[in-house]
Amino acid sequence: MENEKKLTRSSNRMIAGVCAGIAEYFGWDPTLLRIVYILATFFTAFAGVIIYIILWIVMPGKRPSDRYEDRMNQRLH
């Protein structure tokens, strides 16, 4: 079975977990992504705020059962 990654908001959150969720999905450092996001928001006349709110609404939250399934799949393989 192929390991499927899902883009979800993270429980490692500062506001809504959007930046941390994106960082987890791509394997990046969440703090570095947050800094890049803040800089990009300032240099784009705060368009990043609108994008963040849209992602907050669209991205599903991480379910508690997600980690359990991952651990069980790792034990079986």
CSV table of N, CA, C and O in Angstrom, one decimal:
chain,number,residue,atom,x,y,z
A,1,MET,N,0.8,-1.2,0.0
A,1,MET,CA,0.0,0.0,0.0
A,1,MET,C,0.9,1.2,0.0
A,1,MET,O,1.9,1.3,0.7
A,2,GLU,N,0.5,2.2,-0.8
A,2,GLU,CA,1.3,3.4,-0.9
A,2,GLU,C,1.0,4.4,0.2
A,2,GLU,O,-0.1,4.5,0.7
A,3,ASN,N,2.1,5.1,0.7
A,3,ASN,CA,1.9,6.0,1.8
A,3,ASN,C,1.3,7.3,1.2
A,3,ASN,O,2.0,8.0,0.5
A,4,GLU,N,0.1,7.6,1.6
A,4,GLU,CA,-0.6,8.8,1.1
A,4,GLU,C,-0.5,9.9,2.1
A,4,GLU,O,-1.0,9.7,3.3
A,5,LYS,N,0.1,11.0,1.7
A,5,LYS,CA,0.1,12.2,2.6
A,5,LYS,C,-1.1,13.0,2.4
A,5,LYS,O,-1.6,13.2,1.3
A,6,LYS,N,-1.7,13.6,3.5
A,6,LYS,CA,-2.8,14.5,3.3
A,6,LYS,C,-2.4,15.9,3.9
A,6,LYS,O,-1.7,16.0,4.9
A,7,LEU,N,-2.9,16.9,3.1
A,7,LEU,CA,-2.6,18.2,3.6
A,7,LEU,C,-3.7,18.6,4.6
A,7,LEU,O,-4.9,18.8,4.2
A,8,THR,N,-3.3,18.7,5.8
A,8,THR,CA,-4.2,19.1,6.9
A,8,THR,C,-3.6,20.2,7.8
A,8,THR,O,-2.4,20.3,7.8
A,9,ARG,N,-4.4,20.9,8.5
A,9,ARG,CA,-3.9,21.8,9.5
A,9,ARG,C,-3.2,21.0,10.6
A,9,ARG,O,-3.7,19.9,11.0
A,10,SER,N,-2.2,21.6,11.1
A,10,SER,CA,-1.4,20.9,12.1
A,10,SER,C,-1.9,21.2,13.5
A,10,SER,O,-2.5,22.3,13.8
A,11,SER,N,-1.6,20.3,14.5
A,11,SER,CA,-1.8,20.6,15.9
A,11,SER,C,-0.7,21.5,16.5
A,11,SER,O,-0.9,22.0,17.5
A,12,ASN,N,0.4,21.6,15.7
A,12,ASN,CA,1.5,22.5,16.1
A,12,ASN,C,1.1,23.9,15.5
A,12,ASN,O,1.6,24.3,14.5
A,13,ARG,N,0.2,24.6,16.2
A,13,ARG,CA,-0.3,25.8,15.7
A,13,ARG,C,0.0,27.0,16.5
A,13,ARG,O,0.2,27.0,17.7
A,14,MET,N,0.1,28.1,15.7
A,14,MET,CA,0.3,29.5,16.3
A,14,MET,C,-1.1,30.1,16.3
A,14,MET,O,-1.5,30.7,17.2
A,15,ILE,N,-1.8,30.1,15.1
A,15,ILE,CA,-3.1,30.6,15.0
A,15,ILE,C,-4.1,29.5,14.6
A,15,ILE,O,-4.9,29.1,15.4
A,16,ALA,N,-4.0,29.0,13.5
A,16,ALA,CA,-4.9,27.9,13.0
A,16,ALA,C,-4.2,26.7,12.6
A,16,ALA,O,-4.8,25.7,12.2
A,17,GLY,N,-2.9,26.7,12.5
A,17,GLY,CA,-2.1,25.5,12.1
A,17,GLY,C,-1.9,25.4,10.6
A,17,GLY,O,-1.5,24.3,10.1
A,18,VAL,N,-2.2,26.4,9.8
A,18,VAL,CA,-2.1,26.4,8.4
A,18,VAL,C,-0.6,26.3,7.9
A,18,VAL,O,-0.3,25.4,7.2
A,19,CYS,N,0.2,27.2,8.4
A,19,CYS,CA,1.6,27.1,8.0
A,19,CYS,C,2.3,25.9,8.5
A,19,CYS,O,3.1,25.3,7.7
A,20,ALA,N,2.0,25.4,9.7
A,20,ALA,CA,2.6,24.2,10.2
A,20,ALA,C,2.1,23.0,9.4
A,20,ALA,O,2.9,22.0,9.1
A,21,GLY,N,0.9,23.0,9.0
A,21,GLY,CA,0.3,21.9,8.2
A,21,GLY,C,1.0,21.8,6.8
A,21,GLY,O,1.3,20.7,6.3
A,22,ILE,N,1.2,23.0,6.2
A,22,ILE,CA,1.9,23.0,4.9
A,22,ILE,C,3.4,22.5,5.1
A,22,ILE,O,3.9,21.8,4.3
A,23,ALA,N,4.0,23.0,6.2
A,23,ALA,CA,5.4,22.6,6.4
A,23,ALA,C,5.5,21.1,6.7
A,23,ALA,O,6.4,20.4,6.2
A,24,GLU,N,4.6,20.5,7.4
A,24,GLU,CA,4.6,19.1,7.6
A,24,GLU,C,4.4,18.3,6.3
A,24,GLU,O,5.0,17.3,6.1
A,25,TYR,N,3.5,18.8,5.5
A,25,TYR,CA,3.2,18.1,4.2
A,25,TYR,C,4.5,18.0,3.3
A,25,TYR,O,4.7,17.0,2.7
A,26,PHE,N,5.2,19.1,3.3
A,26,PHE,CA,6.4,19.2,2.4
A,26,PHE,C,7.7,18.8,3.1
A,26,PHE,O,8.7,18.8,2.5
A,27,GLY,N,7.6,18.6,4.4
A,27,GLY,CA,8.8,18.2,5.2
A,27,GLY,C,9.7,19.4,5.5
A,27,GLY,O,10.9,19.2,5.6
A,28,TRP,N,9.1,20.6,5.6
A,28,TRP,CA,9.9,21.8,5.9
A,28,TRP,C,9.8,22.1,7.4
A,28,TRP,O,9.0,21.6,8.1
A,29,ASP,N,10.6,23.1,7.8
A,29,ASP,CA,10.6,23.6,9.2
A,29,ASP,C,9.5,24.6,9.3
A,29,ASP,O,9.4,25.5,8.6
A,30,PRO,N,8.5,24.3,10.3
A,30,PRO,CA,7.4,25.2,10.4
A,30,PRO,C,7.8,26.7,10.8
A,30,PRO,O,7.2,27.6,10.3
A,31,THR,N,8.8,26.8,11.6
A,31,THR,CA,9.2,28.2,12.0
A,31,THR,C,9.7,29.0,10.8
A,31,THR,O,9.4,30.1,10.6
A,32,LEU,N,10.5,28.3,9.9
A,32,LEU,CA,11.0,29.0,8.7
A,32,LEU,C,9.9,29.4,7.8
A,32,LEU,O,9.9,30.5,7.2
A,33,LEU,N,8.9,28.5,7.6
A,33,LEU,CA,7.8,28.8,6.7
A,33,LEU,C,7.0,30.0,7.3
A,33,LEU,O,6.5,30.8,6.5
A,34,ARG,N,6.8,30.0,8.6
A,34,ARG,CA,6.1,31.1,9.2
A,34,ARG,C,6.8,32.5,9.0
A,34,ARG,O,6.1,33.5,8.7
A,35,ILE,N,8.1,32.5,9.1
A,35,ILE,CA,8.9,33.7,8.8
A,35,ILE,C,8.7,34.1,7.4
A,35,ILE,O,8.5,35.3,7.1
A,36,VAL,N,8.9,33.2,6.5
A,36,VAL,CA,8.7,33.5,5.0
A,36,VAL,C,7.3,34.0,4.8
A,36,VAL,O,7.1,35.0,4.0
A,37,TYR,N,6.3,33.4,5.4
A,37,TYR,CA,4.9,33.8,5.2
A,37,TYR,C,4.7,35.3,5.7
A,37,TYR,O,4.1,36.1,5.0
A,38,ILE,N,5.3,35.6,6.8
A,38,ILE,CA,5.1,36.9,7.4
A,38,ILE,C,5.8,38.0,6.5
A,38,ILE,O,5.2,39.0,6.2
A,39,LEU,N,7.0,37.6,6.0
A,39,LEU,CA,7.7,38.6,5.1
A,39,LEU,C,6.9,38.7,3.8
A,39,LEU,O,6.7,39.8,3.3
A,40,ALA,N,6.4,37.6,3.2
A,40,ALA,CA,5.6,37.7,2.0
A,40,ALA,C,4.3,38.5,2.2
A,40,ALA,O,3.9,39.2,1.3
A,41,THR,N,3.7,38.4,3.4
A,41,THR,CA,2.5,39.1,3.7
A,41,THR,C,2.8,40.6,3.7
A,41,THR,O,2.0,41.4,3.1
A,42,PHE,N,3.9,41.0,4.3
A,42,PHE,CA,4.2,42.5,4.4
A,42,PHE,C,4.5,43.0,3.0
A,42,PHE,O,4.1,44.1,2.6
A,43,PHE,N,5.2,42.2,2.2
A,43,PHE,CA,5.6,42.7,0.8
A,43,PHE,C,4.5,42.6,-0.2
A,43,PHE,O,4.7,43.1,-1.3
A,44,THR,N,3.4,42.0,0.1
A,44,THR,CA,2.3,41.9,-0.9
A,44,THR,C,1.1,42.7,-0.4
A,44,THR,O,0.0,42.3,-0.7
A,45,ALA,N,1.3,43.7,0.4
A,45,ALA,CA,0.2,44.5,0.9
A,45,ALA,C,-0.8,43.7,1.7
A,45,ALA,O,-2.0,43.9,1.5
A,46,PHE,N,-0.4,42.8,2.5
A,46,PHE,CA,-1.2,42.0,3.4
A,46,PHE,C,-2.2,41.1,2.6
A,46,PHE,O,-3.2,40.7,3.2
A,47,ALA,N,-1.9,40.7,1.4
A,47,ALA,CA,-2.7,39.7,0.7
A,47,ALA,C,-2.5,38.3,1.3
A,47,ALA,O,-3.4,37.5,1.2
A,48,GLY,N,-1.5,38.1,2.0
A,48,GLY,CA,-1.3,36.8,2.7
A,48,GLY,C,-2.3,36.6,3.8
A,48,GLY,O,-2.6,35.4,4.1
A,49,VAL,N,-2.9,37.6,4.4
A,49,VAL,CA,-3.9,37.5,5.4
A,49,VAL,C,-5.2,36.8,4.7
A,49,VAL,O,-5.8,35.9,5.3
A,50,ILE,N,-5.5,37.3,3.6
A,50,ILE,CA,-6.7,36.7,2.9
A,50,ILE,C,-6.4,35.3,2.5
A,50,ILE,O,-7.3,34.4,2.7
A,51,ILE,N,-5.2,35.0,2.0
A,51,ILE,CA,-4.9,33.6,1.6
A,51,ILE,C,-4.9,32.7,2.8
A,51,ILE,O,-5.4,31.6,2.8
A,52,TYR,N,-4.4,33.2,4.0
A,52,TYR,CA,-4.4,32.4,5.2
A,52,TYR,C,-5.8,32.1,5.6
A,52,TYR,O,-6.1,30.9,6.0
A,53,ILE,N,-6.7,33.0,5.6
A,53,ILE,CA,-8.1,32.8,6.0
A,53,ILE,C,-8.7,31.8,5.1
A,53,ILE,O,-9.5,30.9,5.5
A,54,ILE,N,-8.5,31.9,3.8
A,54,ILE,CA,-9.1,30.9,2.8
A,54,ILE,C,-8.5,29.5,3.1
A,54,ILE,O,-9.3,28.6,3.1
A,55,LEU,N,-7.2,29.4,3.3
A,55,LEU,CA,-6.7,28.1,3.6
A,55,LEU,C,-7.2,27.6,5.0
A,55,LEU,O,-7.4,26.4,5.1
A,56,TRP,N,-7.4,28.4,5.9
A,56,TRP,CA,-8.0,28.0,7.2
A,56,TRP,C,-9.4,27.4,7.0
A,56,TRP,O,-9.7,26.4,7.7
A,57,ILE,N,-10.2,28.0,6.1
A,57,ILE,CA,-11.5,27.5,5.9
A,57,ILE,C,-11.4,26.2,5.1
A,57,ILE,O,-12.2,25.2,5.3
A,58,VAL,N,-10.6,26.1,4.1
A,58,VAL,CA,-10.5,25.0,3.1
A,58,VAL,C,-9.8,23.8,3.7
A,58,VAL,O,-10.2,22.6,3.4
A,59,MET,N,-8.7,24.0,4.4
A,59,MET,CA,-7.9,22.8,4.8
A,59,MET,C,-8.6,22.1,6.0
A,59,MET,O,-9.0,22.8,7.0
A,60,PRO,N,-8.7,20.8,5.9
A,60,PRO,CA,-9.3,20.1,7.0
A,60,PRO,C,-8.4,20.0,8.2
A,60,PRO,O,-7.2,20.0,8.1
A,61,GLY,N,-8.9,19.9,9.4
A,61,GLY,CA,-8.1,19.8,10.6
A,61,GLY,C,-7.7,18.3,10.7
A,61,GLY,O,-8.3,17.4,10.1
A,62,LYS,N,-6.6,18.1,11.4
A,62,LYS,CA,-6.1,16.8,11.6
A,62,LYS,C,-6.9,16.0,12.6
A,62,LYS,O,-7.1,16.6,13.7
A,63,ARG,N,-7.4,14.9,12.2
A,63,ARG,CA,-8.2,14.1,13.1
A,63,ARG,C,-7.3,13.3,14.1
A,63,ARG,O,-6.2,12.9,13.7
A,64,PRO,N,-7.8,13.1,15.3
A,64,PRO,CA,-7.0,12.3,16.3
A,64,PRO,C,-6.7,10.9,15.8
A,64,PRO,O,-5.7,10.3,16.1
A,65,SER,N,-7.6,10.4,15.0
A,65,SER,CA,-7.4,9.0,14.5
A,65,SER,C,-6.3,8.9,13.4
A,65,SER,O,-5.8,7.8,13.1
A,66,ASP,N,-5.9,10.0,12.8
A,66,ASP,CA,-4.9,10.0,11.7
A,66,ASP,C,-3.6,9.4,12.2
A,66,ASP,O,-3.0,8.6,11.6
A,67,ARG,N,-3.1,9.8,13.4
A,67,ARG,CA,-1.8,9.3,13.8
A,67,ARG,C,-1.9,7.8,14.2
A,67,ARG,O,-0.9,7.1,14.0
A,68,TYR,N,-3.0,7.4,14.8
A,68,TYR,CA,-3.1,6.0,15.1
A,68,TYR,C,-3.0,5.1,13.9
A,68,TYR,O,-2.3,4.1,13.9
A,69,GLU,N,-3.7,5.5,12.8
A,69,GLU,CA,-3.7,4.7,11.6
A,69,GLU,C,-2.3,4.6,11.1
A,69,GLU,O,-1.8,3.6,10.6
A,70,ASP,N,-1.5,5.8,11.1
A,70,ASP,CA,-0.2,5.8,10.6
A,70,ASP,C,0.7,4.8,11.4
A,70,ASP,O,1.5,4.1,10.8
A,71,ARG,N,0.6,4.8,12.7
A,71,ARG,CA,1.4,4.0,13.6
A,71,ARG,C,1.1,2.5,13.3
A,71,ARG,O,2.0,1.7,13.2
A,72,MET,N,-0.2,2.2,13.1
A,72,MET,CA,-0.5,0.8,12.9
A,72,MET,C,0.0,0.3,11.5
A,72,MET,O,0.4,-0.8,11.3
A,73,ASN,N,-0.1,1.2,10.5
A,73,ASN,CA,0.4,0.8,9.2
A,73,ASN,C,1.9,0.6,9.2
A,73,ASN,O,2.4,-0.2,8.5
A,74,GLN,N,2.6,1.4,10.0
A,74,GLN,CA,4.1,1.2,10.1
A,74,GLN,C,4.4,-0.1,10.7
A,74,GLN,O,5.4,-0.8,10.3
A,75,ARG,N,3.6,-0.5,11.7
A,75,ARG,CA,3.9,-1.8,12.3
A,75,ARG,C,3.6,-3.0,11.4
A,75,ARG,O,4.3,-4.0,11.5
A,76,LEU,N,2.6,-2.8,10.5
A,76,LEU,CA,2.3,-3.9,9.6
A,76,LEU,C,3.3,-4.0,8.5
A,76,LEU,O,3.4,-5.1,7.9
A,77,HIS,N,4.0,-3.0,8.1
A,77,HIS,CA,4.9,-3.0,7.0
A,77,HIS,C,6.3,-3.3,7.4
A,77,HIS,O,7.1,-3.3,8.0
